[in-house]
Coordinates of C-alpha atoms in Angstrom, one line a residue:
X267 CA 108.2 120.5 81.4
X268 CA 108.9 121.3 84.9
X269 CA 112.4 122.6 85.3
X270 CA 114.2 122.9 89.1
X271 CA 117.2 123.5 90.4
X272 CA 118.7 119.9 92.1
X273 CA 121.9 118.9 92.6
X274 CA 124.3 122.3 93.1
X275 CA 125.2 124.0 89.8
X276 CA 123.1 121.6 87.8
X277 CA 119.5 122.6 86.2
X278 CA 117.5 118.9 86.4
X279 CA 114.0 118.1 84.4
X280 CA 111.8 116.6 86.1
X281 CA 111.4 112.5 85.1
X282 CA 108.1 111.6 83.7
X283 CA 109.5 107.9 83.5
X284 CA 112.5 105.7 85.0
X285 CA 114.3 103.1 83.3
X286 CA 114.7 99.9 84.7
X287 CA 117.7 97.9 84.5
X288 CA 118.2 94.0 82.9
X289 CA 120.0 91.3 83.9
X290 CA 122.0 91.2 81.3
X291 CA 122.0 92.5 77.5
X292 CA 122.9 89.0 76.3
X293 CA 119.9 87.6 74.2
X294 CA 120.4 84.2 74.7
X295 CA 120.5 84.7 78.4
X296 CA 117.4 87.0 78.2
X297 CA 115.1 84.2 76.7
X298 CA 116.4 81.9 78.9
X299 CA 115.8 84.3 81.9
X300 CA 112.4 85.3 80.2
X301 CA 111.1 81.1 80.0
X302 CA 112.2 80.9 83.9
X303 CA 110.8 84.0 85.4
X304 CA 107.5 82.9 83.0
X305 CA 107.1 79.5 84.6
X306 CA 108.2 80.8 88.2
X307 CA 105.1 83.2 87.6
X308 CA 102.8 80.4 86.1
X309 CA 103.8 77.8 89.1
X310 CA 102.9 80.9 91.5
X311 CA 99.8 81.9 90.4
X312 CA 98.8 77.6 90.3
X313 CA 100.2 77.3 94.0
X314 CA 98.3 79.9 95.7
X315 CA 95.2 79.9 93.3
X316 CA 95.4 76.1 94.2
X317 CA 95.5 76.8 97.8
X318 CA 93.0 79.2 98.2
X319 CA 90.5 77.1 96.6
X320 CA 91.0 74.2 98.5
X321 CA 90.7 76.0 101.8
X322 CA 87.6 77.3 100.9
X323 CA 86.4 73.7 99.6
X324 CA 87.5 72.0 102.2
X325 CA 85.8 71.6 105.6
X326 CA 89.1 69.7 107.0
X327 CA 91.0 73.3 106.6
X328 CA 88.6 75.6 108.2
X329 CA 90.8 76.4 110.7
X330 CA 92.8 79.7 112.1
X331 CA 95.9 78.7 110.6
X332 CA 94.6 77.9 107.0
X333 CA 92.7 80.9 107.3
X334 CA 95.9 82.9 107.8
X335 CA 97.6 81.0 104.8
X336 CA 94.7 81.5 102.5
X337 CA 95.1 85.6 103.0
X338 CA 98.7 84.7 102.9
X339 CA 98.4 83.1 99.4
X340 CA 96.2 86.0 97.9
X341 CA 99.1 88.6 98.9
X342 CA 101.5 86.1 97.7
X343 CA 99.8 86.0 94.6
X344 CA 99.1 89.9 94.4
X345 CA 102.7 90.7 94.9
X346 CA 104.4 88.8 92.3
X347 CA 101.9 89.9 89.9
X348 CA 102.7 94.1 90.6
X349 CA 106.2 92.9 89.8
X350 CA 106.7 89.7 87.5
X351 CA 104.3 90.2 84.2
X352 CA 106.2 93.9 83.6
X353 CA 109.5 92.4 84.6
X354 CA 109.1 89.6 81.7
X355 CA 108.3 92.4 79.4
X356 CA 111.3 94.0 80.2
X357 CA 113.3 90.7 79.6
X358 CA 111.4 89.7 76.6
X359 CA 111.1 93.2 74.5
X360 CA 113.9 95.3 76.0
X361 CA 111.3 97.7 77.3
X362 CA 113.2 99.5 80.2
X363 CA 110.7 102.6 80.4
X364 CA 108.2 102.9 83.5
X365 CA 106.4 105.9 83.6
X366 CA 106.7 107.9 86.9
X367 CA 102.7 107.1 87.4
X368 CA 103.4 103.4 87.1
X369 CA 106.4 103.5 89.7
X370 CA 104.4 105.4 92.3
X371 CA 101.8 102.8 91.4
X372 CA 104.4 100.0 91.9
X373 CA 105.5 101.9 95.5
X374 CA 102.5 101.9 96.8
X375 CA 101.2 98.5 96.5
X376 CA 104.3 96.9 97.3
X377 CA 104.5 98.9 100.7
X378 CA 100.9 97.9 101.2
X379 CA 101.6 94.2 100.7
X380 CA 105.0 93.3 102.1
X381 CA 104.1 94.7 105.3
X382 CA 100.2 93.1 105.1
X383 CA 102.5 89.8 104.6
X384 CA 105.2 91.0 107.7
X385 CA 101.8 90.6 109.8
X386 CA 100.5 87.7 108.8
X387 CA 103.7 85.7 109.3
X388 CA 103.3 87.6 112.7
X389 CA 99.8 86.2 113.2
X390 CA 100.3 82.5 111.9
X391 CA 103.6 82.4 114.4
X392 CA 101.5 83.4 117.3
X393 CA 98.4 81.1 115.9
X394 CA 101.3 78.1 116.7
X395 CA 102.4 79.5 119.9
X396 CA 99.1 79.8 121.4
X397 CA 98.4 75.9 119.5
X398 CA 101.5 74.6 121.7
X399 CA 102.1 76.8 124.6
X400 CA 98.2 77.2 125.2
X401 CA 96.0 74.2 123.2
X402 CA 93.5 74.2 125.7
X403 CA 92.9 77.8 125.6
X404 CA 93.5 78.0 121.6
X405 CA 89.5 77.5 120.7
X406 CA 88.7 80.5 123.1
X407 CA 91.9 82.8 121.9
X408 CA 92.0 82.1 118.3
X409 CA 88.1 82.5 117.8
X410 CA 87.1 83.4 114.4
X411 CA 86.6 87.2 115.4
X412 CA 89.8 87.5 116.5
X413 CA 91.2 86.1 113.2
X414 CA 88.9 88.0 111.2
X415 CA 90.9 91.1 113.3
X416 CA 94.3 90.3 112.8
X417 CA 94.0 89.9 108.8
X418 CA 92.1 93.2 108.5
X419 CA 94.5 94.8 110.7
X420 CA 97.5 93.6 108.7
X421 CA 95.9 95.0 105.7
X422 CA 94.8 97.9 107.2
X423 CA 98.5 98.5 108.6
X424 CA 99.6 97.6 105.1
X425 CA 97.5 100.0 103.7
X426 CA 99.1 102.9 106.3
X427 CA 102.5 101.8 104.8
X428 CA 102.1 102.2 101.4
X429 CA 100.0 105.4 101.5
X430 CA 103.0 106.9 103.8
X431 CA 105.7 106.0 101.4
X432 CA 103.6 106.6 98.6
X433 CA 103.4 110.6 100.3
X434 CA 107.2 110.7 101.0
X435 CA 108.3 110.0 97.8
X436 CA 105.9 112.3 95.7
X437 CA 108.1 114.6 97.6
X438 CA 110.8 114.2 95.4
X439 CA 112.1 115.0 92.2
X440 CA 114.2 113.0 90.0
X441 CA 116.4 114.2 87.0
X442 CA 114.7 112.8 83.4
X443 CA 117.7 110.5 83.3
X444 CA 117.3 108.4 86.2
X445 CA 117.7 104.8 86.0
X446 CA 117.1 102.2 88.6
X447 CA 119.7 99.5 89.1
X448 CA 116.4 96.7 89.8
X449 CA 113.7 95.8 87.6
X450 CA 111.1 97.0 89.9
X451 CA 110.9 100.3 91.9
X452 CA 112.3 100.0 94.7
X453 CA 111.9 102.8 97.6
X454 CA 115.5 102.8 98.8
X455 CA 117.1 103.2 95.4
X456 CA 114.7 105.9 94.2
X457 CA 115.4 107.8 97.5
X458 CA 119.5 107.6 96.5
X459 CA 117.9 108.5 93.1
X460 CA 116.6 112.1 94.2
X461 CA 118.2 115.5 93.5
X462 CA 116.3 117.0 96.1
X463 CA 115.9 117.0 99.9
X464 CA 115.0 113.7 100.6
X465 CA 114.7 113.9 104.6
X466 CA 111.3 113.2 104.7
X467 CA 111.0 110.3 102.5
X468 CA 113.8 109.1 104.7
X469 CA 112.1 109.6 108.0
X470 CA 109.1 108.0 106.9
X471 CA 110.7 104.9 105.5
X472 CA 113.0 104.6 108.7
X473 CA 109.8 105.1 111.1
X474 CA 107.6 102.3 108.8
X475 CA 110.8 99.7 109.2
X476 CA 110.6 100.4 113.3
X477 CA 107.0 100.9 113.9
X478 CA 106.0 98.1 111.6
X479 CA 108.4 95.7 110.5
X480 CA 110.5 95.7 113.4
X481 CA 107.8 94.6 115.7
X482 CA 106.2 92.1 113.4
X483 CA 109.7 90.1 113.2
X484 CA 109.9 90.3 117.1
X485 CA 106.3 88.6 117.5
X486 CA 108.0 86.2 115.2
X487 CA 110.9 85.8 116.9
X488 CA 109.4 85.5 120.6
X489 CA 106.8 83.4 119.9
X490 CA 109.1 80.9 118.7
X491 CA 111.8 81.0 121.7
X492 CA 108.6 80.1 123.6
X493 CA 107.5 77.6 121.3
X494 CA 111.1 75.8 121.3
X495 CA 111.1 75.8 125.2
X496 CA 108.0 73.9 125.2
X497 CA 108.8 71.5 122.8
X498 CA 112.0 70.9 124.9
X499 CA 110.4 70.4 127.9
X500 CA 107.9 67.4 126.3
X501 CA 109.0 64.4 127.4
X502 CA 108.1 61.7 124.5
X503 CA 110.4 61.9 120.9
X504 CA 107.0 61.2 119.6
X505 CA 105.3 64.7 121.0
X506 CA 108.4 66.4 120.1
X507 CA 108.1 65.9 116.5
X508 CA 104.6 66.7 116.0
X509 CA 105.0 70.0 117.7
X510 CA 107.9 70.3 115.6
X511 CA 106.1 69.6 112.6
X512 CA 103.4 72.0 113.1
X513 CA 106.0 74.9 113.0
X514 CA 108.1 73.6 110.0
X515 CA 106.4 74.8 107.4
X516 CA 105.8 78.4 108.6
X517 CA 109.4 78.8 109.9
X518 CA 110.6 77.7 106.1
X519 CA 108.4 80.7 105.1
X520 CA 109.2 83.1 107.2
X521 CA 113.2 82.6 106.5
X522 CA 112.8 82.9 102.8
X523 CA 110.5 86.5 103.1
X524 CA 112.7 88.1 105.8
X525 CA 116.3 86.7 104.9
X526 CA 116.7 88.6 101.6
X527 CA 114.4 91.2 102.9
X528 CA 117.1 91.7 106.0
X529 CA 119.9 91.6 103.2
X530 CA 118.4 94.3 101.1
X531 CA 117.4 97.1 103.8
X532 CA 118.8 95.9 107.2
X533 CA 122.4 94.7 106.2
X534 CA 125.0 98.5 106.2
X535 CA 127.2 98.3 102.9
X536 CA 128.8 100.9 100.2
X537 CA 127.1 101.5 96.7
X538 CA 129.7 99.6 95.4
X539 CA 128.7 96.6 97.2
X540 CA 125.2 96.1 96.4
X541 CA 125.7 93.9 93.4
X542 CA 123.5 90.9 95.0
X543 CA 120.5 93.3 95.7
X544 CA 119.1 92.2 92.4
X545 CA 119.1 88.7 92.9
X546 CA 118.0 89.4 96.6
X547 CA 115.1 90.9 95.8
X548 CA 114.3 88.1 93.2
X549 CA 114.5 86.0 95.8
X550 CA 111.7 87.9 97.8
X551 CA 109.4 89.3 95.2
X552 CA 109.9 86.6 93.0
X553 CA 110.5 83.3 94.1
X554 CA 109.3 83.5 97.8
X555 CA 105.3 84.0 96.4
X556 CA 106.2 80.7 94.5
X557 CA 107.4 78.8 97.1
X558 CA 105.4 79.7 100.1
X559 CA 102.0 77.3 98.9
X560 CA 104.5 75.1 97.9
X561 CA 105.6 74.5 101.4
X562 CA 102.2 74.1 103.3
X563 CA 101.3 71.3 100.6
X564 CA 104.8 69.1 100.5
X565 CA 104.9 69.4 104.3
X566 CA 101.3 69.5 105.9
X567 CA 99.5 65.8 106.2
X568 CA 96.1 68.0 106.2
X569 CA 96.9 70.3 103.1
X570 CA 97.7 66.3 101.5
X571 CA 94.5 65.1 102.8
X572 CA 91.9 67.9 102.2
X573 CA 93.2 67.3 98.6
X574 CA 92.8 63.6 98.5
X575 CA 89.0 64.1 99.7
X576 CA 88.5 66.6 96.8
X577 CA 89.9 64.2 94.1
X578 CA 87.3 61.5 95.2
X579 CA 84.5 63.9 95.4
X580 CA 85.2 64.8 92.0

């Protein structure tokens, strides 16, 4: 046992495991939760198994932007399963416990694939920009290499993330009695966690939110200001809605990964005020993976109609 000198005055033991806290020790209220998160995490893994199979079946969605959603699904589908099936046996068994391998574990592939996602929201929105602003360049600029690029790239800057936080925070140490207000771990709250120096955890999680996420949102962000003045300046009611419509569907994703993200890191508030960063991150590691195919298929005519050719084939 490894013992070290933390907090002033205070001899700490290092944690070989963190306990994660419930929703609530009411059992009635933990099946309940337990049956919703289960079917939330059923419906995802049906949604963007769903989807990524019938891109790859279907010839009518061999295109840049379904090539984006496909990788968009698989990460979808990777991050609610780091976080979902241990989060139900927390809910169903009471098991708390995470062992201080399995967190790191949990740190590093959630850095690697919520900023792999940041990126690929970044791509599809300037996939549409160049689709409105540009359609007769579009062939030429969104070339299959160049997709091929931006999808590696947002895994490889994914992968740059997670190994960097992953670094900073096997840095730290953590009294054997820490707990973590979340049932996942969560970088910010194990950094608030540590009884040691925790400047270079801090640095590196500040420098990955401006170097990676920051810019990601503002590709976001611009290309749609120039995608809204275009549509504004077409003349027919007609043109404006189909230009419109192209976008829906990926703006609807993109508020439902960055708002509660925003909320939970962005957003300045006191300890004492964090009560909705449970249910915030719910939203975003839980919910948003289920929603997101969800989207594309209520709200696309292609999605609809590459699955109607599949029925008849079959």
């Amino acid at each position: 046992t490894t013992h070290f000198e933390g907090m002033p005055g205070r001899n700490c033991t290092q944690a070989t495991e963190f306990s994660l806290a419930g929703f609530t020790e009411d059992p009635a209220t933990q099946v309940t939760l337990f049956l919703l998160f289960l079917l939330i995490y059923l419906v995802t893994i049906l949604g963007n198994l769903g989807m990524i199979t019938l891109i790859r079946a279907s010839a009518l969605l061999h295109s840049p932007m379904y090539y984006f959603l496909g990788s968009l699904a698989f990460v979808n589908l990777c991050t609610s399963t780091i976080i979902t099936p241990r989060m139900l046996v927390g809910v169903l068994l009471g098991k708390k416990g995470i062992s201080y391998a399995g967190c790191m574990a949990q740190i590093f592939t959630f850095g690697l694939l919520v900023v792999t996602e940041c990126f690929l929201l970044a791509a599809m929105a300037y996939d549409r920009y160049v689709a409105i602003c540009h359609p007769l360049l579009y062939p030429l600029v969104m070339s299959p290499e160049r997709c091929s690029r931006l999808v590696t790239g947002s895994y490889l800057l994914g992968l740059t993330n997670g190994v960097g936080q992953t670094i900073g925070m096997s840095s730290l140490f953590f009294c054997s009695s820490s707990a973590i207000d979340l049932f996942f771990c969560d970088i910010s709250m194990l950094i608030s966690l540590s009884s040691s120096d925790t400047t270079l955890s801090l640095i590196i999680l500040r420098t990955s939110s401006s170097l990676l996420g920051v810019p990601s949102l503002l590709v976001v962000l611009v290309s749609y200001v120039a995608i809204i003045s275009t549509i504004l300046s077409i003349s027919s009611a007609e043109g404006k809605r189909k230009a419109l419509s192209t976008c829906a569907s990926h703006l609807a994703a993109v508020s439902t990964f960055y708002g509660p993200l925003i909320f939970m890191y962005l957003i300045p508030r006191s300890d004492t005020s964090r009560g909705g960063d449970k249910w915030a991150a719910v939203l975003y590691t839980v919910v948003t993976p289920m929603l997101n195919p969800w989207i594309y298929c209520l709200r696309n005519r292609e999605v609809k109609e590459a699955w109607r050719r599949l029925r008849k084939i079959k």
